[in-house]
Amino acid sequence: RGGGHSHLQGDVLGLTMSQTHQLVRFVGRAARAQPVGGSHQSVTGILCLSGLPRVLLSSVVAHECLHAYMRLRNVSISLDVEEGLAQLMAFLWLEQYRPEGEGRDHEARLSAFHRNLIHEHPSLVYGDGFRAAYAAHHRFGLKPLLDHVAITGLLPE
């Protein structure tokens, strides 16, 4: 199982791979599996498209790390909430990104360009999801936001 970081017209830039583990017991002659207790998830990898500019690659990693965080906390939420939060992580990374050295002006412009792409994304999942997560982040802060989502599965109002 994994969630991909889609960009612009659906190009996948990153992917978080995870597995769900569930303890089962076998019952009866037919040895039917019955779940015993809860399940847990593990993250088996984060993949990113090669050749991306450093500023974009780092924002994709920030996005995918949110997916990994949710998997490791066993949080199951709607796609728009999860992708909105993941886009929020990418956006926050880009906001604080301060390029250094040769090419820093270009990277700064690229960072601003990608922040705008995230903010203006037209899709319901990535765009509206981000804008809702962004509003909740400004109202409550990051840790309270993530804690609330982990408990309720919803963004705070």
CSV table of N, CA and C in Angstrom, one decimal:
chain,number,residue,atom,x,y,z
A,1,ARG,N,0.9,-1.2,0.0
A,1,ARG,CA,0.0,0.0,0.0
A,1,ARG,C,0.9,1.2,0.0
A,2,GLY,N,0.5,2.2,-0.7
A,2,GLY,CA,1.3,3.5,-0.7
A,2,GLY,C,0.5,4.6,-1.3
A,3,GLY,N,0.9,5.8,-0.9
A,3,GLY,CA,0.3,7.0,-1.5
A,3,GLY,C,1.3,7.8,-2.2
A,4,GLY,N,1.0,8.2,-3.4
A,4,GLY,CA,1.9,8.9,-4.3
A,4,GLY,C,1.7,10.4,-4.2
A,5,HIS,N,2.8,11.1,-4.3
A,5,HIS,CA,2.7,12.6,-4.4
A,5,HIS,C,2.5,13.0,-5.8
A,6,SER,N,1.3,13.4,-6.1
A,6,SER,CA,1.0,13.8,-7.5
A,6,SER,C,1.2,15.3,-7.6
A,7,HIS,N,1.7,15.7,-8.8
A,7,HIS,CA,2.0,17.1,-9.0
A,7,HIS,C,1.5,17.6,-10.3
A,8,LEU,N,1.0,18.8,-10.4
A,8,LEU,CA,0.4,19.3,-11.6
A,8,LEU,C,-0.6,18.4,-12.2
A,9,GLN,N,-0.4,17.9,-13.4
A,9,GLN,CA,-1.4,17.1,-14.1
A,9,GLN,C,-1.3,15.6,-13.7
A,10,GLY,N,-0.9,15.2,-12.5
A,10,GLY,CA,-1.0,13.8,-12.1
A,10,GLY,C,0.4,13.1,-12.2
A,11,ASP,N,1.5,13.8,-12.5
A,11,ASP,CA,2.8,13.2,-12.5
A,11,ASP,C,3.1,12.8,-11.1
A,12,VAL,N,3.5,11.6,-10.9
A,12,VAL,CA,3.9,11.1,-9.6
A,12,VAL,C,5.3,11.4,-9.3
A,13,LEU,N,5.6,12.2,-8.3
A,13,LEU,CA,7.0,12.6,-7.9
A,13,LEU,C,7.5,11.8,-6.8
A,14,GLY,N,6.7,11.2,-5.9
A,14,GLY,CA,7.1,10.5,-4.8
A,14,GLY,C,6.1,9.4,-4.4
A,15,LEU,N,6.5,8.4,-3.6
A,15,LEU,CA,5.7,7.3,-3.2
A,15,LEU,C,6.1,6.8,-1.9
A,16,THR,N,5.2,6.7,-0.9
A,16,THR,CA,5.5,6.1,0.4
A,16,THR,C,4.9,4.6,0.3
A,17,MET,N,5.8,3.7,0.6
A,17,MET,CA,5.4,2.3,0.6
A,17,MET,C,5.2,1.8,2.0
A,18,SER,N,4.1,1.1,2.3
A,18,SER,CA,3.9,0.6,3.6
A,18,SER,C,3.2,-0.7,3.6
A,19,GLN,N,3.3,-1.4,4.7
A,19,GLN,CA,2.6,-2.7,4.8
A,19,GLN,C,1.7,-2.7,6.0
A,20,THR,N,0.6,-3.4,5.9
A,20,THR,CA,-0.3,-3.5,7.1
A,20,THR,C,-0.1,-4.9,7.6
A,21,HIS,N,0.1,-5.1,8.9
A,21,HIS,CA,0.3,-6.4,9.6
A,21,HIS,C,-0.9,-6.6,10.5
A,22,GLN,N,-1.5,-7.8,10.4
A,22,GLN,CA,-2.6,-8.1,11.3
A,22,GLN,C,-2.4,-9.5,11.8
A,23,LEU,N,-2.6,-9.7,13.1
A,23,LEU,CA,-2.5,-11.0,13.7
A,23,LEU,C,-3.8,-11.7,13.5
A,24,VAL,N,-3.7,-12.9,13.0
A,24,VAL,CA,-4.8,-13.8,12.7
A,24,VAL,C,-4.7,-15.1,13.4
A,25,ARG,N,-5.8,-15.8,13.6
A,25,ARG,CA,-5.8,-17.2,14.1
A,25,ARG,C,-6.6,-18.0,13.1
A,26,PHE,N,-6.2,-19.2,13.0
A,26,PHE,CA,-7.0,-20.1,12.1
A,26,PHE,C,-7.9,-21.0,12.9
A,27,VAL,N,-9.2,-21.0,12.4
A,27,VAL,CA,-10.2,-21.7,13.1
A,27,VAL,C,-10.9,-22.8,12.2
A,28,GLY,N,-11.2,-23.9,12.8
A,28,GLY,CA,-11.9,-24.9,12.2
A,28,GLY,C,-11.1,-25.7,11.2
A,29,ARG,N,-11.8,-26.7,10.6
A,29,ARG,CA,-11.1,-27.6,9.7
A,29,ARG,C,-10.7,-26.9,8.4
A,30,ALA,N,-11.5,-25.9,8.0
A,30,ALA,CA,-11.2,-25.2,6.8
A,30,ALA,C,-10.1,-24.2,7.0
A,31,ALA,N,-9.7,-24.1,8.3
A,31,ALA,CA,-8.6,-23.1,8.6
A,31,ALA,C,-8.9,-21.7,8.1
A,32,ARG,N,-10.1,-21.2,8.5
A,32,ARG,CA,-10.4,-19.9,8.1
A,32,ARG,C,-9.7,-18.9,9.0
A,33,ALA,N,-9.1,-17.9,8.4
A,33,ALA,CA,-8.4,-16.9,9.2
A,33,ALA,C,-9.3,-15.9,9.8
A,34,GLN,N,-9.2,-15.6,11.1
A,34,GLN,CA,-10.0,-14.6,11.8
A,34,GLN,C,-9.0,-13.6,12.4
A,35,PRO,N,-9.3,-12.3,12.2
A,35,PRO,CA,-8.4,-11.3,12.8
A,35,PRO,C,-8.5,-11.4,14.4
A,36,VAL,N,-7.3,-11.2,15.0
A,36,VAL,CA,-7.2,-11.2,16.4
A,36,VAL,C,-6.6,-9.8,16.8
A,37,GLY,N,-7.3,-9.0,17.5
A,37,GLY,CA,-6.8,-7.7,17.9
A,37,GLY,C,-6.7,-6.8,16.7
A,38,GLY,N,-5.9,-5.7,16.9
A,38,GLY,CA,-5.8,-4.7,15.9
A,38,GLY,C,-4.6,-5.0,14.9
A,39,SER,N,-4.4,-4.0,14.1
A,39,SER,CA,-3.3,-4.2,13.1
A,39,SER,C,-2.4,-3.0,13.3
A,40,HIS,N,-1.2,-3.2,12.7
A,40,HIS,CA,-0.2,-2.1,12.7
A,40,HIS,C,0.4,-2.0,11.3
A,41,GLN,N,1.0,-0.8,11.0
A,41,GLN,CA,1.6,-0.6,9.7
A,41,GLN,C,3.0,-0.3,9.9
A,42,SER,N,3.8,-0.7,8.9
A,42,SER,CA,5.2,-0.4,8.8
A,42,SER,C,5.5,0.3,7.5
A,43,VAL,N,6.4,1.2,7.5
A,43,VAL,CA,6.8,1.9,6.3
A,43,VAL,C,8.0,1.2,5.7
A,44,THR,N,7.9,0.7,4.5
A,44,THR,CA,9.0,0.0,3.9
A,44,THR,C,9.9,0.8,3.0
A,45,GLY,N,9.4,2.0,2.6
A,45,GLY,CA,10.3,2.9,1.8
A,45,GLY,C,9.6,4.1,1.4
A,46,ILE,N,10.4,5.1,1.0
A,46,ILE,CA,10.0,6.3,0.4
A,46,ILE,C,10.8,6.5,-0.9
A,47,LEU,N,10.1,6.6,-2.0
A,47,LEU,CA,10.7,6.7,-3.3
A,47,LEU,C,10.4,8.1,-3.9
A,48,CYS,N,11.4,8.7,-4.5
A,48,CYS,CA,11.3,10.0,-5.2
A,48,CYS,C,11.8,9.9,-6.6
A,49,LEU,N,11.2,10.6,-7.5
A,49,LEU,CA,11.7,10.6,-8.8
A,49,LEU,C,13.1,11.2,-8.9
A,50,SER,N,14.0,10.6,-9.6
A,50,SER,CA,15.3,11.1,-9.7
A,50,SER,C,15.4,12.3,-10.7
A,51,GLY,N,16.4,13.1,-10.5
A,51,GLY,CA,16.6,14.2,-11.3
A,51,GLY,C,15.9,15.5,-11.0
A,52,LEU,N,15.1,15.5,-9.9
A,52,LEU,CA,14.4,16.7,-9.5
A,52,LEU,C,15.3,17.7,-8.9
A,53,PRO,N,15.0,19.0,-9.1
A,53,PRO,CA,15.9,20.0,-8.5
A,53,PRO,C,15.8,19.9,-6.9
A,54,ARG,N,16.9,20.2,-6.3
A,54,ARG,CA,17.0,20.0,-4.8
A,54,ARG,C,15.8,20.6,-4.0
A,55,VAL,N,15.3,21.8,-4.4
A,55,VAL,CA,14.2,22.4,-3.7
A,55,VAL,C,12.9,21.6,-3.8
A,56,LEU,N,12.7,21.1,-5.0
A,56,LEU,CA,11.5,20.2,-5.3
A,56,LEU,C,11.6,18.9,-4.6
A,57,LEU,N,12.8,18.3,-4.7
A,57,LEU,CA,13.0,17.0,-4.1
A,57,LEU,C,12.8,17.0,-2.6
A,58,SER,N,13.3,18.1,-2.0
A,58,SER,CA,13.1,18.2,-0.5
A,58,SER,C,11.6,18.4,-0.1
A,59,SER,N,10.9,19.1,-1.0
A,59,SER,CA,9.4,19.2,-0.7
A,59,SER,C,8.7,17.9,-0.9
A,60,VAL,N,9.1,17.1,-1.9
A,60,VAL,CA,8.5,15.8,-2.1
A,60,VAL,C,8.8,14.9,-0.9
A,61,VAL,N,10.0,15.0,-0.4
A,61,VAL,CA,10.4,14.2,0.8
A,61,VAL,C,9.5,14.6,2.0
A,62,ALA,N,9.3,15.9,2.2
A,62,ALA,CA,8.5,16.4,3.3
A,62,ALA,C,7.1,15.9,3.2
A,63,HIS,N,6.5,15.9,1.9
A,63,HIS,CA,5.2,15.4,1.7
A,63,HIS,C,5.1,13.9,2.0
A,64,GLU,N,6.1,13.1,1.5
A,64,GLU,CA,6.0,11.7,1.8
A,64,GLU,C,6.3,11.3,3.2
A,65,CYS,N,7.0,12.2,3.9
A,65,CYS,CA,7.2,11.9,5.4
A,65,CYS,C,5.9,12.0,6.2
A,66,LEU,N,5.0,12.9,5.7
A,66,LEU,CA,3.7,13.0,6.4
A,66,LEU,C,3.0,11.7,6.2
A,67,HIS,N,3.0,11.1,5.0
A,67,HIS,CA,2.4,9.8,4.8
A,67,HIS,C,3.0,8.7,5.7
A,68,ALA,N,4.3,8.7,5.8
A,68,ALA,CA,5.0,7.8,6.7
A,68,ALA,C,4.6,7.9,8.1
A,69,TYR,N,4.5,9.2,8.6
A,69,TYR,CA,4.2,9.5,9.9
A,69,TYR,C,2.8,9.0,10.3
A,70,MET,N,1.8,9.2,9.3
A,70,MET,CA,0.5,8.7,9.5
A,70,MET,C,0.4,7.1,9.6
A,71,ARG,N,1.2,6.5,8.7
A,71,ARG,CA,1.2,5.0,8.7
A,71,ARG,C,1.8,4.5,10.0
A,72,LEU,N,2.9,5.1,10.5
A,72,LEU,CA,3.5,4.6,11.7
A,72,LEU,C,2.7,4.9,12.9
A,73,ARG,N,1.8,5.9,12.9
A,73,ARG,CA,0.8,6.1,14.0
A,73,ARG,C,-0.5,5.4,13.8
A,74,ASN,N,-0.6,4.5,12.8
A,74,ASN,CA,-1.8,3.8,12.5
A,74,ASN,C,-3.0,4.7,12.3
A,75,VAL,N,-2.8,5.8,11.7
A,75,VAL,CA,-3.9,6.7,11.5
A,75,VAL,C,-4.5,6.5,10.1
A,76,SER,N,-5.8,6.2,10.0
A,76,SER,CA,-6.5,6.0,8.8
A,76,SER,C,-7.5,7.2,8.6
A,77,ILE,N,-7.2,8.0,7.6
A,77,ILE,CA,-8.0,9.2,7.3
A,77,ILE,C,-8.4,9.2,5.8
A,78,SER,N,-9.3,10.1,5.5
A,78,SER,CA,-9.8,10.3,4.2
A,78,SER,C,-8.6,10.8,3.3
A,79,LEU,N,-8.7,10.6,2.0
A,79,LEU,CA,-7.6,11.0,1.1
A,79,LEU,C,-7.4,12.5,1.1
A,80,ASP,N,-8.5,13.2,1.1
A,80,ASP,CA,-8.3,14.7,1.0
A,80,ASP,C,-7.7,15.2,2.3
A,81,VAL,N,-8.0,14.7,3.5
A,81,VAL,CA,-7.3,15.1,4.7
A,81,VAL,C,-5.8,14.7,4.7
A,82,GLU,N,-5.5,13.5,4.3
A,82,GLU,CA,-4.1,13.1,4.3
A,82,GLU,C,-3.3,13.8,3.2
A,83,GLU,N,-3.8,13.9,2.0
A,83,GLU,CA,-3.1,14.6,1.0
A,83,GLU,C,-3.0,16.1,1.3
A,84,GLY,N,-4.0,16.7,1.9
A,84,GLY,CA,-4.0,18.1,2.3
A,84,GLY,C,-2.9,18.3,3.3
A,85,LEU,N,-2.8,17.4,4.3
A,85,LEU,CA,-1.7,17.5,5.3
A,85,LEU,C,-0.3,17.3,4.7
A,86,ALA,N,-0.2,16.4,3.8
A,86,ALA,CA,1.0,16.1,3.1
A,86,ALA,C,1.5,17.3,2.3
A,87,GLN,N,0.5,18.0,1.6
A,87,GLN,CA,0.8,19.2,0.8
A,87,GLN,C,1.2,20.3,1.8
A,88,LEU,N,0.6,20.4,3.0
A,88,LEU,CA,0.9,21.3,4.0
A,88,LEU,C,2.4,21.2,4.4
A,89,MET,N,2.8,19.9,4.6
A,89,MET,CA,4.2,19.7,5.0
A,89,MET,C,5.2,20.2,3.9
A,90,ALA,N,4.8,19.9,2.6
A,90,ALA,CA,5.7,20.3,1.5
A,90,ALA,C,5.7,21.9,1.5
A,91,PHE,N,4.5,22.5,1.6
A,91,PHE,CA,4.4,23.9,1.6
A,91,PHE,C,5.2,24.6,2.8
A,92,LEU,N,5.1,24.0,4.0
A,92,LEU,CA,5.9,24.6,5.1
A,92,LEU,C,7.4,24.4,4.9
A,93,TRP,N,7.8,23.3,4.3
A,93,TRP,CA,9.2,23.1,4.0
A,93,TRP,C,9.7,24.2,3.0
A,94,LEU,N,8.9,24.4,2.0
A,94,LEU,CA,9.2,25.4,1.0
A,94,LEU,C,9.2,26.8,1.6
A,95,GLU,N,8.4,27.1,2.5
A,95,GLU,CA,8.3,28.4,3.1
A,95,GLU,C,9.6,28.7,3.9
A,96,GLN,N,10.1,27.7,4.6
A,96,GLN,CA,11.3,28.0,5.4
A,96,GLN,C,12.6,27.7,4.6
A,97,TYR,N,12.6,27.2,3.4
A,97,TYR,CA,13.7,26.9,2.6
A,97,TYR,C,14.5,28.1,2.3
A,98,ARG,N,15.8,28.1,2.6
A,98,ARG,CA,16.7,29.2,2.3
A,98,ARG,C,17.9,28.7,1.5
A,99,PRO,N,17.8,28.8,0.2
A,99,PRO,CA,18.9,28.3,-0.6
A,99,PRO,C,20.2,29.1,-0.3
A,100,GLU,N,21.4,28.4,-0.5
A,100,GLU,CA,22.7,29.0,-0.3
A,100,GLU,C,23.5,28.7,-1.5
A,101,GLY,N,24.5,29.5,-1.7
A,101,GLY,CA,25.5,29.2,-2.7
A,101,GLY,C,25.1,29.6,-4.1
A,102,GLU,N,25.8,29.1,-5.0
A,102,GLU,CA,25.6,29.4,-6.4
A,102,GLU,C,24.2,28.9,-6.8
A,103,GLY,N,23.5,29.7,-7.5
A,103,GLY,CA,22.1,29.4,-8.0
A,103,GLY,C,21.0,29.6,-7.0
A,104,ARG,N,21.3,30.3,-5.9
A,104,ARG,CA,20.3,30.5,-4.8
A,104,ARG,C,19.1,31.3,-5.3
A,105,ASP,N,19.4,32.3,-6.2
A,105,ASP,CA,18.3,33.1,-6.7
A,105,ASP,C,17.3,32.2,-7.5
A,106,HIS,N,17.8,31.4,-8.3
A,106,HIS,CA,17.0,30.4,-9.1
A,106,HIS,C,16.2,29.5,-8.2
A,107,GLU,N,16.9,29.0,-7.2
A,107,GLU,CA,16.2,28.1,-6.2
A,107,GLU,C,15.1,28.8,-5.4
A,108,ALA,N,15.4,30.0,-5.1
A,108,ALA,CA,14.4,30.8,-4.3
A,108,ALA,C,13.1,31.0,-5.2
A,109,ARG,N,13.4,31.3,-6.5
A,109,ARG,CA,12.2,31.5,-7.4
A,109,ARG,C,11.5,30.2,-7.6
A,110,LEU,N,12.2,29.1,-7.7
A,110,LEU,CA,11.6,27.8,-7.9
A,110,LEU,C,10.8,27.4,-6.6
A,111,SER,N,11.3,27.8,-5.5
A,111,SER,CA,10.6,27.5,-4.2
A,111,SER,C,9.3,28.3,-4.2
A,112,ALA,N,9.3,29.6,-4.6
A,112,ALA,CA,8.1,30.4,-4.6
A,112,ALA,C,7.1,29.8,-5.6
A,113,PHE,N,7.6,29.4,-6.8
A,113,PHE,CA,6.8,28.8,-7.8
A,113,PHE,C,6.1,27.6,-7.3
A,114,HIS,N,6.8,26.7,-6.7
A,114,HIS,CA,6.1,25.5,-6.2
A,114,HIS,C,5.2,25.7,-5.0
A,115,ARG,N,5.5,26.7,-4.2
A,115,ARG,CA,4.5,27.1,-3.1
A,115,ARG,C,3.2,27.6,-3.8
A,116,ASN,N,3.3,28.3,-4.8
A,116,ASN,CA,2.1,28.8,-5.5
A,116,ASN,C,1.4,27.7,-6.2
A,117,LEU,N,2.1,26.7,-6.8
A,117,LEU,CA,1.4,25.5,-7.4
A,117,LEU,C,0.6,24.8,-6.3
A,118,ILE,N,1.2,24.6,-5.1
A,118,ILE,CA,0.5,23.9,-4.1
A,118,ILE,C,-0.7,24.7,-3.6
A,119,HIS,N,-0.5,26.0,-3.4
A,119,HIS,CA,-1.6,26.8,-2.9
A,119,HIS,C,-2.8,26.9,-3.9
A,120,GLU,N,-2.5,26.9,-5.2
A,120,GLU,CA,-3.5,27.1,-6.2
A,120,GLU,C,-3.9,25.8,-6.9
A,121,HIS,N,-3.5,24.7,-6.5
A,121,HIS,CA,-3.8,23.4,-7.1
A,121,HIS,C,-5.3,23.3,-7.3
A,122,PRO,N,-5.7,22.9,-8.5
A,122,PRO,CA,-7.2,22.9,-8.7
A,122,PRO,C,-7.9,21.7,-8.3
A,123,SER,N,-7.2,20.6,-7.8
A,123,SER,CA,-8.0,19.4,-7.5
A,123,SER,C,-8.6,19.5,-6.1
A,124,LEU,N,-9.7,18.7,-6.0
A,124,LEU,CA,-10.4,18.6,-4.7
A,124,LEU,C,-9.5,18.0,-3.6
A,125,VAL,N,-8.7,17.0,-3.9
A,125,VAL,CA,-7.9,16.2,-3.0
A,125,VAL,C,-6.7,17.1,-2.6
A,126,TYR,N,-5.9,17.4,-3.6
A,126,TYR,CA,-4.6,18.1,-3.3
A,126,TYR,C,-4.8,19.6,-3.0
A,127,GLY,N,-5.6,20.2,-3.8
A,127,GLY,CA,-5.8,21.7,-3.7
A,127,GLY,C,-6.7,22.1,-2.5
A,128,ASP,N,-8.0,21.6,-2.5
A,128,ASP,CA,-8.9,21.9,-1.5
A,128,ASP,C,-8.4,21.3,-0.1
A,129,GLY,N,-7.8,20.1,-0.2
A,129,GLY,CA,-7.3,19.4,1.0
A,129,GLY,C,-6.2,20.3,1.6
A,130,PHE,N,-5.3,20.8,0.8
A,130,PHE,CA,-4.2,21.7,1.3
A,130,PHE,C,-4.8,22.9,1.9
A,131,ARG,N,-5.7,23.6,1.2
A,131,ARG,CA,-6.2,24.9,1.7
A,131,ARG,C,-7.0,24.7,3.0
A,132,ALA,N,-7.7,23.6,3.2
A,132,ALA,CA,-8.3,23.3,4.5
A,132,ALA,C,-7.3,23.0,5.6
A,133,ALA,N,-6.2,22.2,5.3
A,133,ALA,CA,-5.2,21.9,6.2
A,133,ALA,C,-4.4,23.2,6.6
A,134,TYR,N,-4.2,24.0,5.6
A,134,TYR,CA,-3.4,25.3,5.8
A,134,TYR,C,-4.2,26.2,6.7
A,135,ALA,N,-5.5,26.3,6.5
A,135,ALA,CA,-6.3,27.2,7.4
A,135,ALA,C,-6.3,26.6,8.8
A,136,ALA,N,-6.4,25.3,9.0
A,136,ALA,CA,-6.4,24.7,10.3
A,136,ALA,C,-5.0,24.9,11.0
A,137,HIS,N,-4.0,24.8,10.2
A,137,HIS,CA,-2.6,25.0,10.7
A,137,HIS,C,-2.5,26.4,11.3
A,138,HIS,N,-2.9,27.4,10.5
A,138,HIS,CA,-2.8,28.8,11.0
A,138,HIS,C,-3.7,29.0,12.2
A,139,ARG,N,-4.8,28.3,12.3
A,139,ARG,CA,-5.6,28.5,13.5
A,139,ARG,C,-5.1,27.8,14.8
A,140,PHE,N,-4.6,26.6,14.6
A,140,PHE,CA,-4.3,25.7,15.7
A,140,PHE,C,-2.8,25.4,15.9
A,141,GLY,N,-2.0,25.6,14.9
A,141,GLY,CA,-0.6,25.2,15.0
A,141,GLY,C,-0.4,23.7,14.5
A,142,LEU,N,0.8,23.3,14.2
A,142,LEU,CA,1.1,22.0,13.6
A,142,LEU,C,0.8,20.8,14.5
A,143,LYS,N,1.4,20.8,15.7
A,143,LYS,CA,1.2,19.7,16.6
A,143,LYS,C,-0.2,19.5,17.0
A,144,PRO,N,-0.9,20.5,17.5
A,144,PRO,CA,-2.3,20.3,17.8
A,144,PRO,C,-3.2,19.8,16.6
A,145,LEU,N,-2.8,20.3,15.4
A,145,LEU,CA,-3.5,19.9,14.2
A,145,LEU,C,-3.3,18.4,14.0
A,146,LEU,N,-2.0,17.9,14.0
A,146,LEU,CA,-1.7,16.5,13.8
A,146,LEU,C,-2.3,15.6,14.8
A,147,ASP,N,-2.3,16.1,16.1
A,147,ASP,CA,-2.9,15.3,17.2
A,147,ASP,C,-4.4,15.2,17.0
A,148,HIS,N,-5.0,16.2,16.6
A,148,HIS,CA,-6.5,16.2,16.4
A,148,HIS,C,-6.9,15.2,15.3
A,149,VAL,N,-6.1,15.3,14.2
A,149,VAL,CA,-6.4,14.4,13.1
A,149,VAL,C,-6.2,13.0,13.5
A,150,ALA,N,-5.1,12.7,14.2
A,150,ALA,CA,-4.8,11.3,14.7
A,150,ALA,C,-5.9,10.8,15.6
A,151,ILE,N,-6.6,11.6,16.3
A,151,ILE,CA,-7.7,11.2,17.2
A,151,ILE,C,-9.0,11.1,16.5
A,152,THR,N,-9.3,12.1,15.7
A,152,THR,CA,-10.7,12.2,15.1
A,152,THR,C,-10.7,11.7,13.7
A,153,GLY,N,-9.6,11.8,13.0
A,153,GLY,CA,-9.6,11.5,11.5
A,153,GLY,C,-10.0,12.7,10.7
A,154,LEU,N,-10.3,13.8,11.4
A,154,LEU,CA,-10.8,15.0,10.7
A,154,LEU,C,-10.0,16.2,11.0
A,155,LEU,N,-10.0,17.2,10.1
A,155,LEU,CA,-9.4,18.5,10.4
A,155,LEU,C,-10.3,19.2,11.5
A,156,PRO,N,-9.6,20.0,12.4
A,156,PRO,CA,-10.4,20.7,13.4
A,156,PRO,C,-11.1,21.9,12.7
A,157,GLU,N,-12.2,22.3,13.2
A,157,GLU,CA,-13.0,23.4,12.6
A,157,GLU,C,-12.7,24.7,13.2
